[in-house]
């Protein structure tokens, strides 16, 4: 900004500037610095303010040219300006000069030079008028610096500033914006910034912009902008209305390039998704491994695999097949065959028939078919029947397939097949997860197969140590039940026996050698054989237990705990004698379905020093005595006392026909006592039933 310092031409042309009386007052009171020069460029007259500005008294100025009295830079400026007025007979305005005051302060002055004519139009003098513009110059400098700071701040923040009219029309150039977008000036002024907004976002952006114009509210939005390189970058925009006297005079907006932030956010999002997916896959694999570790049989393993396929893979169908090397075929454990292979709708799939399962086994590599076209290509390359495959793909709703070989130490055990009713993208990470899952499934299948084989062998061994059949005795009915509770294929120590003594009475015993394995089985065999030998020689229960204590001391280890219940009973009458060696008491069941526990002292396990006692125990006609091992009444969740009370309660719930049959009674007791509990021990039960007397008796 600058002040207008030119002096209008005087109306009176005959003013005598040498008249001190007329002119002195004006010059001394004026806020301007005055100086008058004759046509030769010599100083004619000055006022006090001029002498103060130039720092030279009037007597040293008048009659001299500026170069003789003033500083070089100032005298040169004045001389040049005065000479210009004289030569052109026209004013010279807005000459700026900086002057240092005697106090050392710099002041800025604006100098104007004007010609003065007489009535004839002849140049009489040149008038210099000076105005102190230091304050306005400082204001201009402050404004300039403010604009520079603002521009630097905008550039540092990657902001593109633009201005529109109150109606939103572009009326002013935005060079930075055009440098980014590649728009020409005419194009920008004609179509504005909306022209380069991404087409997918342009309509919504325009509507939001119009809404802000109507409401005179701040416009905040984000969109993609086409750049000079034909790519798109993300921008955030904020525009505000400039309102004066209640009216919008213009809109000022700033666009910020947020592409790096958006890309970083997208990258973080992708990494988060990948880490989340990896964590989920790891958790699923760990969960599947934990469940598979608890599956003991092949059937249980297959069920786990099906569940994992449904939950972890979201598979619609699952199939498991095990390899029969002798028959060169896969035996389908579940499912309804393999529809993509001809002639394999049953349970056996020859390895020569091309299918997802046989391809996985034959190649010992995973098979991933993400679409029907991918499956067709792979099966045809493996020798599949094109007509069969085309018919299958036409009628099947399956659209993606996964085949996984079950490998243990490089040996194929079988294969898994998962199918989906939608195309399925199998990423590299998914492939790693599936192969790891197949590895865990293979280990579980191998372990389950070994378990079933060994469990069958162990169960056969354990049963071989028990009687093949119970004796048939008139006036007495015997029944037994044995249910193995071994979860680790080891032989248990439960046993039972019944045999006829020389005097016609029947000896019945249920024993329990604590522990599992060959050691428990061997101990069971020794005690059982010693029991028979002692009973046949000297049958009274107390004598038999005393003899077994001696045998135990001689043959068994002290830490081996062995208990048993031994009784001798008379057929027809049911008169009997009972002795217990640390064993649960028998239960006596009446024909009316009531139960009573024997009150005989339980005694101590075999081998513990004690005086053995025997008790009279009668099984009246129509009654049934039940001997049992602790596995029937005791487990991890139910104590012995609670189990004894429960078995008496269960007896009262038995129907009359069950109470009358020792076989049905044992089935009823075993099923009801184990219902709701996990069996963790062998269960052995022996029933001695004395039929009710008849008229023929």
XYZ file of C-alpha atoms in Angstrom, residues 291-692:
402
model
C -9.220 -82.951 19.858
C -7.440 -85.499 17.673
C -5.150 -86.360 20.586
C -8.206 -87.467 22.589
C -9.685 -89.541 19.758
C -8.741 -93.191 20.343
C -10.630 -95.062 17.649
C -10.667 -94.576 13.895
C -14.362 -93.763 14.111
C -13.650 -90.995 16.618
C -10.815 -89.607 14.471
C -13.063 -89.555 11.402
C -15.730 -87.656 13.313
C -13.154 -85.078 14.437
C -11.948 -84.657 10.850
C -15.524 -84.077 9.673
C -16.100 -81.523 12.421
C -12.839 -79.720 11.615
C -13.739 -79.631 7.921
C -17.099 -78.099 8.749
C -15.853 -75.527 11.296
C -12.266 -74.649 10.360
C -12.591 -74.976 6.564
C -16.315 -74.245 6.151
C -16.460 -77.334 3.930
C -19.889 -78.533 2.875
C -18.872 -82.195 2.602
C -16.058 -84.297 4.016
C -14.835 -87.801 3.251
C -12.127 -89.981 4.810
C -10.687 -93.034 3.102
C -8.024 -95.457 4.405
C -5.640 -97.340 2.171
C -5.875 -101.127 1.831
C -2.485 -101.960 0.334
C -3.378 -105.605 -0.259
C -6.347 -104.661 -2.431
C -4.744 -101.496 -3.901
C -7.868 -99.583 -2.978
C -9.175 -96.930 -0.632
C -11.822 -97.928 1.868
C -14.277 -95.078 2.359
C -14.926 -94.674 6.083
C -17.756 -92.163 5.721
C -19.744 -90.434 3.001
C -21.590 -91.783 -0.012
C -18.750 -92.568 -2.356
C -16.691 -90.367 -4.643
C -19.022 -89.081 -7.377
C -16.293 -87.763 -9.694
C -14.949 -91.314 -10.256
C -16.894 -93.933 -12.209
C -18.108 -97.051 -10.442
C -17.143 -95.938 -6.930
C -20.454 -95.235 -5.310
C -19.795 -97.935 -2.715
C -17.251 -98.128 0.108
C -14.216 -99.195 -1.945
C -12.344 -96.992 -4.427
C -9.689 -98.697 -6.568
C -6.521 -96.637 -6.877
C -6.806 -97.031 -10.627
C -9.976 -94.905 -10.672
C -9.135 -91.229 -10.980
C -10.620 -89.051 -8.237
C -9.575 -86.356 -5.817
C -8.832 -88.990 -3.159
C -6.835 -91.347 -5.390
C -4.878 -88.439 -6.901
C -3.849 -87.320 -3.404
C -2.757 -90.848 -2.440
C -0.995 -91.702 -5.706
C 0.900 -88.399 -5.908
C 1.345 -88.051 -2.126
C 0.655 -84.350 -2.672
C -2.345 -82.119 -1.903
C -4.914 -81.586 -4.635
C -6.468 -78.112 -4.817
C -9.237 -77.479 -7.351
C -10.634 -73.982 -6.866
C -13.264 -74.278 -9.617
C -14.925 -76.904 -11.843
C -12.581 -75.995 -14.704
C -9.573 -76.593 -12.470
C -10.949 -79.985 -11.372
C -11.693 -81.007 -14.954
C -8.165 -80.129 -16.076
C -6.471 -82.003 -13.233
C -8.616 -85.142 -13.442
C -8.320 -85.377 -17.216
C -4.534 -85.022 -16.987
C -4.563 -87.867 -14.441
C -6.500 -90.094 -16.835
C -10.072 -89.471 -15.743
C -13.083 -90.331 -17.887
C -14.219 -87.143 -19.638
C -17.847 -88.264 -20.028
C -18.174 -89.335 -16.395
C -16.568 -86.097 -15.239
C -18.798 -83.940 -17.452
C -21.895 -85.703 -16.159
C -20.760 -85.238 -12.565
C -20.017 -81.520 -12.959
C -23.362 -80.968 -14.681
C -25.442 -82.480 -11.889
C -23.298 -81.769 -8.799
C -23.550 -78.620 -6.697
C -19.885 -78.947 -5.671
C -17.694 -76.147 -7.028
C -14.334 -76.499 -5.240
C -12.362 -79.454 -3.881
C -9.432 -80.245 -1.603
C -7.719 -83.633 -1.472
C -5.110 -84.276 1.230
C -2.947 -87.398 1.530
C -2.587 -88.930 4.987
C 1.146 -89.594 5.265
C 3.022 -91.129 8.188
C 6.818 -91.322 7.773
C 6.285 -91.024 4.024
C 3.864 -93.954 3.987
C 0.347 -93.322 2.680
C -2.415 -94.265 5.113
C -5.317 -92.812 3.137
C -6.691 -89.431 2.115
C -9.136 -86.682 3.046
C -11.596 -85.034 0.678
C -13.295 -81.710 1.387
C -15.709 -80.123 -1.067
C -17.471 -76.758 -1.249
C -20.647 -75.627 -2.998
C -18.959 -72.390 -4.073
C -15.630 -71.562 -5.741
C -12.913 -71.501 -3.112
C -9.686 -69.514 -3.305
C -6.871 -71.518 -1.700
C -4.055 -69.181 -0.681
C -0.506 -70.282 0.027
C -1.158 -69.860 3.743
C -4.312 -71.978 3.451
C -2.291 -74.669 1.701
C 0.275 -74.746 4.519
C -2.531 -74.986 7.080
C -4.235 -77.837 5.198
C -1.006 -79.812 4.881
C -0.328 -79.364 8.606
C -3.888 -80.458 9.370
C -3.470 -83.534 7.164
C -0.259 -84.367 9.017
C -2.029 -84.252 12.372
C -4.911 -86.314 11.007
C -2.465 -88.906 9.675
C -0.821 -89.246 13.085
C -4.242 -89.580 14.720
C -5.353 -92.228 12.199
C -2.149 -94.191 12.701
C -2.481 -93.981 16.473
C -6.170 -94.940 16.378
C -5.495 -97.901 14.084
C -2.760 -99.134 16.427
C -5.024 -98.548 19.421
C -7.867 -100.588 17.964
C -5.515 -103.410 17.070
C -3.814 -103.457 20.465
C -7.040 -102.899 22.351
C -8.606 -105.879 20.650
C -5.556 -107.968 21.508
C -5.540 -106.745 25.102
C -9.240 -107.345 25.561
C -8.844 -110.855 24.164
C -5.943 -111.462 26.581
C -7.901 -110.162 29.545
C -10.954 -112.261 28.724
C -8.740 -115.324 28.300
C -7.833 -115.018 31.971
C -11.515 -115.130 32.928
C -13.731 -118.233 32.912
C -15.078 -119.297 29.541
C -18.460 -120.023 31.125
C -20.102 -120.200 34.509
C -21.107 -123.561 36.003
C -24.686 -124.717 35.615
C -25.988 -125.807 39.009
C -29.506 -126.932 39.869
C -31.102 -124.621 42.413
C -28.788 -121.734 41.547
C -28.485 -119.268 38.630
C -25.247 -117.440 37.934
C -24.694 -114.412 35.683
C -21.719 -112.166 35.024
C -20.939 -108.898 33.260
C -17.516 -107.514 32.411
C -16.965 -104.138 30.732
C -13.424 -102.976 30.104
C -12.744 -99.414 31.071
C -9.177 -99.239 29.783
C -8.642 -96.187 27.590
C -5.020 -97.066 26.900
C -5.303 -100.639 25.553
C -3.706 -102.117 28.670
C -4.964 -105.219 30.458
C -6.883 -104.502 33.644
C -6.836 -106.365 36.963
C -10.573 -107.061 37.497
C -11.592 -110.711 37.547
C -14.396 -113.019 38.598
C -14.762 -116.775 39.048
C -17.341 -119.361 40.083
C -16.889 -123.100 40.478
C -18.450 -126.095 42.251
C -16.749 -127.432 45.387
C -16.443 -131.095 46.239
C -19.412 -130.967 48.633
C -21.714 -129.499 45.944
C -21.635 -125.964 47.189
C -20.655 -123.172 44.804
C -17.719 -120.804 45.352
C -18.127 -117.297 43.865
C -15.479 -114.553 43.857
C -14.946 -111.069 42.432
C -11.456 -109.576 42.750
C -9.580 -106.450 41.750
C -5.835 -106.123 41.296
C -5.165 -102.405 41.200
C -3.356 -101.040 38.165
C -3.115 -101.814 34.475
C -0.837 -103.729 32.194
C 0.909 -107.043 32.189
C 1.924 -106.708 35.814
C -1.695 -106.382 36.961
C -2.764 -109.234 34.669
C -0.011 -111.489 35.956
C -0.977 -110.740 39.547
C -4.623 -111.428 38.716
C -3.700 -114.800 37.213
C -1.627 -115.860 40.232
C -4.274 -114.876 42.775
C -7.047 -116.511 40.728
C -5.163 -119.804 40.444
C -4.169 -119.746 44.134
C -7.771 -118.963 45.024
C -9.072 -122.057 43.209
C -6.416 -124.301 44.712
C -7.061 -123.133 48.272
C -10.865 -123.228 47.907
C -10.847 -126.782 46.539
C -8.598 -127.909 49.418
C -10.089 -125.987 52.333
C -13.142 -123.968 51.175
C -14.163 -121.876 54.248
C -13.753 -118.195 53.266
C -11.641 -117.213 56.283
C -9.228 -120.080 55.598
C -8.992 -119.205 51.929
C -8.208 -115.528 52.640
C -5.580 -116.508 55.218
C -3.930 -118.749 52.653
C -4.073 -115.998 50.030
C -2.315 -113.616 52.454
C 0.594 -116.068 52.624
C 0.653 -116.472 48.852
C 0.555 -112.697 48.427
C 3.505 -112.191 50.792
C 5.502 -114.737 48.872
C 4.719 -113.685 45.291
C 3.483 -110.107 45.158
C 5.029 -106.708 45.857
C 3.921 -104.756 48.918
C 2.656 -101.796 46.903
C 0.371 -104.037 44.839
C -3.138 -103.561 46.254
C -5.513 -106.485 45.696
C -9.059 -106.797 47.045
C -11.741 -109.486 46.685
C -15.117 -110.716 47.904
C -15.400 -114.508 48.301
C -18.495 -116.482 49.277
C -19.589 -120.087 49.417
C -23.332 -120.700 48.881
C -25.579 -123.753 49.128
C -27.822 -124.289 46.056
C -31.593 -124.344 46.616
C -31.415 -122.997 50.196
C -29.036 -120.088 49.569
C -27.247 -120.653 52.886
C -23.765 -119.198 52.579
C -20.618 -117.786 54.127
C -18.832 -114.575 53.076
C -15.405 -113.029 53.640
C -14.148 -109.649 52.379
C -10.572 -108.503 51.791
C -10.912 -104.740 51.494
C -13.712 -105.126 48.925
C -17.109 -103.365 48.628
C -19.934 -105.359 50.268
C -22.376 -107.447 48.194
C -25.897 -106.224 47.501
C -28.842 -108.490 48.275
C -31.875 -107.854 46.049
C -35.288 -109.107 47.171
C -38.070 -110.313 44.825
C -39.908 -107.064 45.633
C -37.019 -104.959 44.287
C -35.536 -103.730 47.541
C -31.776 -103.727 48.069
C -29.703 -104.282 51.185
C -25.941 -103.963 51.579
C -24.165 -106.715 53.473
C -23.012 -105.463 56.853
C -19.940 -107.694 57.002
C -16.675 -106.037 57.934
C -14.764 -105.114 54.734
C -11.420 -106.242 56.139
C -8.081 -105.289 54.611
C -6.590 -105.970 51.161
C -4.583 -109.152 50.671
C -1.130 -109.239 52.218
C -1.964 -106.910 55.054
C -1.437 -108.589 58.478
C -4.881 -109.260 59.946
C -7.008 -112.028 61.407
C -9.425 -113.024 58.675
C -13.112 -113.396 59.579
C -16.070 -114.879 57.757
C -19.761 -114.090 58.099
C -22.996 -115.947 57.500
C -24.614 -114.633 54.326
C -27.919 -116.114 53.155
C -29.484 -115.655 49.723
C -33.117 -116.679 50.363
C -35.085 -118.254 47.513
C -36.195 -115.566 45.048
C -33.332 -113.281 46.081
C -30.197 -112.323 44.194
C -26.770 -111.502 45.612
C -24.562 -109.226 43.494
C -20.784 -109.150 43.875
C -19.035 -106.321 41.986
C -15.792 -104.382 41.607
C -15.451 -100.765 42.695
C -15.616 -99.575 39.062
C -19.404 -100.041 39.226
C -19.978 -97.679 42.151
C -16.941 -95.367 42.259
C -15.403 -92.945 39.744
C -13.758 -89.515 39.614
C -17.045 -87.691 40.191
C -18.722 -90.116 42.582
C -17.293 -91.341 45.877
C -17.683 -94.863 47.213
C -20.303 -94.021 49.841
C -22.412 -92.118 47.305
C -22.053 -95.006 44.847
C -23.228 -97.598 47.394
C -26.279 -95.489 48.193
C -26.984 -94.999 44.494
C -26.854 -98.703 43.608
C -29.474 -99.440 46.276
C -31.633 -96.644 44.869
C -31.221 -97.929 41.297
C -32.389 -101.411 42.350
C -35.691 -99.983 43.550
C -36.298 -98.585 40.008
C -35.930 -101.963 38.317
C -39.122 -103.486 36.856
C -40.299 -106.824 38.357
C -39.209 -108.842 35.319
C -35.704 -107.405 35.670
C -35.497 -108.270 39.353
C -36.454 -111.898 38.630
C -33.694 -112.360 36.024
C -30.042 -112.152 37.175
C -28.906 -111.447 33.596
C -31.365 -108.596 33.107
C -30.613 -107.290 36.577
C -26.884 -107.001 35.855
C -27.538 -105.252 32.534
C -29.876 -102.821 34.282
C -27.424 -102.054 37.091
C -24.390 -101.586 34.826
C -26.233 -99.320 32.385
C -27.846 -97.168 35.051
C -24.789 -96.874 37.284
C -22.544 -95.799 34.392
C -25.071 -93.462 32.782
C -23.832 -89.867 32.862
C -20.309 -90.794 33.950
C -17.111 -91.352 31.996
C -16.002 -94.929 32.613
C -12.400 -94.839 33.785
C -12.106 -98.324 35.326
C -13.097 -101.892 34.563
C -16.543 -102.943 35.723
C -17.069 -106.522 36.888
C -20.273 -107.940 38.380
C -21.328 -111.483 39.380
C -24.937 -112.348 40.328
C -25.948 -115.391 42.418
C -29.686 -115.974 42.160
C -31.587 -118.600 44.157
C -34.835 -119.410 42.312
C -38.010 -119.386 44.414
